[in-house]
Amino acid sequence: MAKYTGPVCRLCRREGAKLYLKGDRCYSDKCSFTEHGFAPGQHGAGQTRKKVSEYGIQLREKQKTRRIYGVLERQFRNYFEKAERQKGITGENLLVMLERRLDSAVYRMGLAESRNQARQLVRHGLFKVNGRRVNIPSFLVKAGDVVAVREESKESPIMKKIAESLGHKTIPAWIELTAADMSGKVMRYPTREEIDIPIQEHLIVELYSR
């Protein structure tokens, strides 16, 4: 599957907001967005932001959401169409579906430092869902599913490092983490209030309704 392979800090600068794509680094003094918060452009040419139209605001919100979750355009549109067919509020349905992606669930469980890292670890087959190995980042977890690090993967240097800090991570209420086992159970789907990303999802709905 195609994916963005460029510098991720540039994406934060383009959106004018921290997207927390590098995990803990984004919370530290090493975050480049703190020092270079203006839009990318040669010799700082992007420091002056132009007035944005209503369509532009809606488009940026959609792009920001895609980049936070690491989803390409066609897949994101498919998620939206599924969310639209579900009962409830379309924008909230969309965000809940994105949170249910295996890579996002792994990140929320604290088993990866960022969604980007979670995506890589899932692709390398380090996780199992309900006892079965799953290496598809877009796999949607359901209430009751148990996501765990495979026994043989726990000995890898990267998982040992994650295990050391696992007990200090803040885990959302919709997930039950068993740190000793390096596993987490999806107790229920998250509410909108529990999805702590800087997104105005109604703008995405307005964009696709044009």
Short mmCIF file of C-alpha atoms in Angstrom, two decimals:
data_model
loop_
_atom_site.label_atom_id
_atom_site.label_comp_id
_atom_site.label_asym_id
_atom_site.label_seq_id
_atom_site.Cartn_x
_atom_site.Cartn_y
_atom_site.Cartn_z
CA MET A 1 0.00 0.00 0.00
CA ALA A 2 1.23 3.50 -0.84
CA LYS A 3 2.13 5.73 2.07
CA TYR A 4 3.68 9.11 2.82
CA THR A 5 7.45 8.70 3.35
CA GLY A 6 8.55 12.33 3.67
CA PRO A 7 9.41 14.29 6.83
CA VAL A 8 6.38 14.11 9.15
CA CYS A 9 7.19 17.38 10.96
CA ARG A 10 6.55 19.12 7.65
CA LEU A 11 2.96 17.86 7.78
CA CYS A 12 2.42 19.55 11.16
CA ARG A 13 3.77 22.80 9.76
CA ARG A 14 1.50 22.54 6.72
CA GLU A 15 -1.58 22.10 8.94
CA GLY A 16 -0.47 24.79 11.41
CA ALA A 17 -0.99 22.41 14.34
CA LYS A 18 0.78 19.60 16.17
CA LEU A 19 -0.40 16.26 14.81
CA TYR A 20 1.68 14.24 17.32
CA LEU A 21 3.06 12.00 14.59
CA LYS A 22 6.33 11.29 16.45
CA GLY A 23 4.86 10.26 19.78
CA ASP A 24 6.76 11.40 22.87
CA ARG A 25 9.12 13.62 20.85
CA CYS A 26 6.16 15.90 20.04
CA TYR A 27 5.75 16.63 23.76
CA SER A 28 9.43 17.49 24.25
CA ASP A 29 11.63 20.51 23.51
CA LYS A 30 12.94 18.63 20.47
CA CYS A 31 9.65 19.14 18.59
CA SER A 32 10.53 21.16 15.48
CA PHE A 33 6.99 22.57 15.22
CA THR A 34 7.59 24.58 18.41
CA GLU A 35 10.51 26.38 16.75
CA HIS A 36 9.27 26.38 13.16
CA GLY A 37 5.50 26.62 13.44
CA PHE A 38 5.06 28.45 10.15
CA ALA A 39 4.07 26.74 6.91
CA PRO A 40 6.93 25.09 4.97
CA GLY A 41 8.56 27.19 2.29
CA GLN A 42 12.06 27.98 1.10
CA HIS A 43 13.91 30.45 3.37
CA GLY A 44 10.82 30.83 5.56
CA ALA A 45 8.64 32.00 2.69
CA GLY A 46 5.74 30.10 4.21
CA GLN A 47 5.66 32.22 7.38
CA THR A 48 2.86 34.41 6.04
CA ARG A 49 -0.38 32.46 5.77
CA LYS A 50 -2.92 33.58 3.20
CA LYS A 51 -6.59 34.05 3.97
CA VAL A 52 -8.32 30.69 3.51
CA SER A 53 -11.76 30.19 1.95
CA GLU A 54 -14.53 28.14 3.58
CA TYR A 55 -13.72 25.27 1.23
CA GLY A 56 -10.04 25.58 2.10
CA ILE A 57 -10.80 25.37 5.84
CA GLN A 58 -12.89 22.23 5.30
CA LEU A 59 -10.21 20.68 3.08
CA ARG A 60 -7.44 21.36 5.63
CA GLU A 61 -9.51 19.72 8.37
CA LYS A 62 -9.93 16.62 6.25
CA GLN A 63 -6.23 16.56 5.36
CA LYS A 64 -5.27 17.02 9.00
CA THR A 65 -7.44 14.06 10.04
CA ARG A 66 -6.02 11.86 7.28
CA ARG A 67 -2.50 12.69 8.36
CA ILE A 68 -3.12 12.06 12.04
CA TYR A 69 -4.41 8.56 11.28
CA GLY A 70 -2.10 7.88 8.33
CA VAL A 71 -4.91 7.13 5.89
CA LEU A 72 -4.82 7.78 2.13
CA GLU A 73 -7.58 9.66 0.32
CA ARG A 74 -9.55 6.77 -1.21
CA GLN A 75 -9.54 4.79 2.03
CA PHE A 76 -10.58 7.87 3.99
CA ARG A 77 -13.50 8.44 1.61
CA ASN A 78 -14.56 4.82 2.09
CA TYR A 79 -14.54 5.30 5.86
CA PHE A 80 -16.72 8.38 5.46
CA GLU A 81 -19.25 6.57 3.27
CA LYS A 82 -19.49 3.74 5.82
CA ALA A 83 -19.90 6.27 8.65
CA GLU A 84 -22.67 7.99 6.68
CA ARG A 85 -24.63 4.74 6.41
CA GLN A 86 -24.42 4.04 10.14
CA LYS A 87 -26.91 5.28 12.72
CA GLY A 88 -25.88 8.34 14.68
CA ILE A 89 -23.78 11.41 13.85
CA THR A 90 -21.68 10.88 10.72
CA GLY A 91 -18.63 12.84 11.91
CA GLU A 92 -18.48 10.98 15.21
CA ASN A 93 -19.02 7.64 13.47
CA LEU A 94 -16.04 8.47 11.24
CA LEU A 95 -13.70 9.23 14.14
CA VAL A 96 -14.77 6.13 16.07
CA MET A 97 -14.06 4.00 13.00
CA LEU A 98 -10.60 5.54 12.64
CA GLU A 99 -9.91 4.87 16.33
CA ARG A 100 -10.90 1.24 15.78
CA ARG A 101 -8.11 0.69 13.25
CA LEU A 102 -5.65 -1.82 14.66
CA ASP A 103 -2.70 0.56 14.39
CA SER A 104 -4.63 3.26 16.25
CA ALA A 105 -5.83 0.80 18.91
CA VAL A 106 -2.25 -0.41 19.44
CA TYR A 107 -1.15 3.21 19.90
CA ARG A 108 -3.99 3.92 22.34
CA MET A 109 -3.00 0.85 24.36
CA GLY A 110 0.49 2.30 24.76
CA LEU A 111 2.06 -0.56 22.79
CA ALA A 112 3.65 1.92 20.38
CA GLU A 113 4.98 5.46 20.78
CA SER A 114 3.04 6.84 17.80
CA ARG A 115 0.50 5.73 15.23
CA ASN A 116 3.26 5.66 12.61
CA GLN A 117 5.29 3.28 14.73
CA ALA A 118 2.18 1.21 15.51
CA ARG A 119 1.52 0.86 11.78
CA GLN A 120 5.05 -0.43 11.18
CA LEU A 121 4.89 -2.87 14.09
CA VAL A 122 1.52 -4.24 12.94
CA ARG A 123 2.82 -4.68 9.39
CA HIS A 124 5.78 -6.65 10.73
CA GLY A 125 3.36 -9.05 12.43
CA LEU A 126 4.21 -8.29 16.06
CA PHE A 127 0.57 -8.40 17.22
CA LYS A 128 -2.27 -10.86 17.44
CA VAL A 129 -6.01 -10.24 17.83
CA ASN A 130 -7.95 -12.84 19.80
CA GLY A 131 -4.97 -15.19 19.51
CA ARG A 132 -4.54 -14.85 15.73
CA ARG A 133 -1.70 -12.95 14.08
CA VAL A 134 -2.93 -9.86 12.22
CA ASN A 135 -0.59 -7.70 10.10
CA ILE A 136 -3.17 -5.37 8.53
CA PRO A 137 -3.09 -1.86 10.09
CA SER A 138 -6.60 -1.07 8.81
CA PHE A 139 -8.14 -4.12 10.54
CA LEU A 140 -11.08 -2.83 12.62
CA VAL A 141 -11.21 -4.08 16.19
CA LYS A 142 -14.56 -4.73 17.87
CA ALA A 143 -15.78 -4.54 21.45
CA GLY A 144 -14.47 -7.59 23.26
CA ASP A 145 -11.36 -8.04 21.07
CA VAL A 146 -8.04 -8.64 22.80
CA VAL A 147 -4.93 -7.23 21.15
CA ALA A 148 -1.61 -8.63 22.40
CA VAL A 149 2.06 -8.64 21.52
CA ARG A 150 3.11 -12.07 20.24
CA GLU A 151 5.30 -13.97 22.70
CA GLU A 152 8.27 -14.16 20.33
CA SER A 153 7.97 -10.42 19.60
CA LYS A 154 8.28 -9.42 23.26
CA GLU A 155 12.02 -10.13 23.10
CA SER A 156 12.65 -7.62 20.33
CA PRO A 157 14.60 -4.50 21.46
CA ILE A 158 11.83 -2.12 20.46
CA MET A 159 9.14 -4.00 22.41
CA LYS A 160 11.40 -4.27 25.46
CA LYS A 161 11.81 -0.49 25.37
CA ILE A 162 8.04 0.02 25.09
CA ALA A 163 7.43 -2.45 27.95
CA GLU A 164 9.64 -0.37 30.27
CA SER A 165 7.40 2.70 29.91
CA LEU A 166 4.08 0.89 29.57
CA GLY A 167 3.07 1.35 33.20
CA HIS A 168 3.42 5.14 32.90
CA LYS A 169 1.15 5.57 29.87
CA THR A 170 -2.33 7.10 30.11
CA ILE A 171 -4.79 4.58 28.67
CA PRO A 172 -8.30 5.67 27.59
CA ALA A 173 -11.28 4.33 29.55
CA TRP A 174 -12.59 2.26 26.64
CA ILE A 175 -9.49 0.07 26.76
CA GLU A 176 -8.38 -2.28 29.52
CA LEU A 177 -4.61 -2.74 29.53
CA THR A 178 -2.77 -5.66 31.10
CA ALA A 179 0.77 -4.27 31.20
CA ALA A 180 2.39 -7.47 32.46
CA ASP A 181 0.98 -9.36 29.47
CA MET A 182 1.49 -6.49 27.00
CA SER A 183 -2.12 -6.87 25.93
CA GLY A 184 -5.23 -4.73 25.85
CA LYS A 185 -8.94 -5.44 25.60
CA VAL A 186 -11.40 -3.23 23.72
CA MET A 187 -14.15 -2.89 26.34
CA ARG A 188 -16.39 -0.71 24.16
CA TYR A 189 -16.16 1.87 21.41
CA PRO A 190 -14.90 5.34 22.40
CA THR A 191 -17.21 8.31 22.84
CA ARG A 192 -16.45 11.56 21.03
CA GLU A 193 -15.29 13.12 24.30
CA GLU A 194 -12.66 10.39 24.65
CA ILE A 195 -11.12 11.03 21.23
CA ASP A 196 -8.60 13.73 22.08
CA ILE A 197 -7.57 14.94 18.65
CA PRO A 198 -7.85 18.59 17.50
CA ILE A 199 -10.47 17.95 14.82
CA GLN A 200 -13.77 19.63 13.92
CA GLU A 201 -15.33 16.67 12.18
CA HIS A 202 -18.42 18.62 11.09
CA LEU A 203 -16.17 20.45 8.60
CA ILE A 204 -15.30 17.11 6.98
CA VAL A 205 -18.99 16.25 6.70
CA GLU A 206 -19.66 19.66 5.12
CA LEU A 207 -16.80 19.10 2.65
CA TYR A 208 -18.10 15.76 1.44
CA SER A 209 -21.66 17.10 1.31
CA ARG A 210 -20.80 19.86 -1.16
#
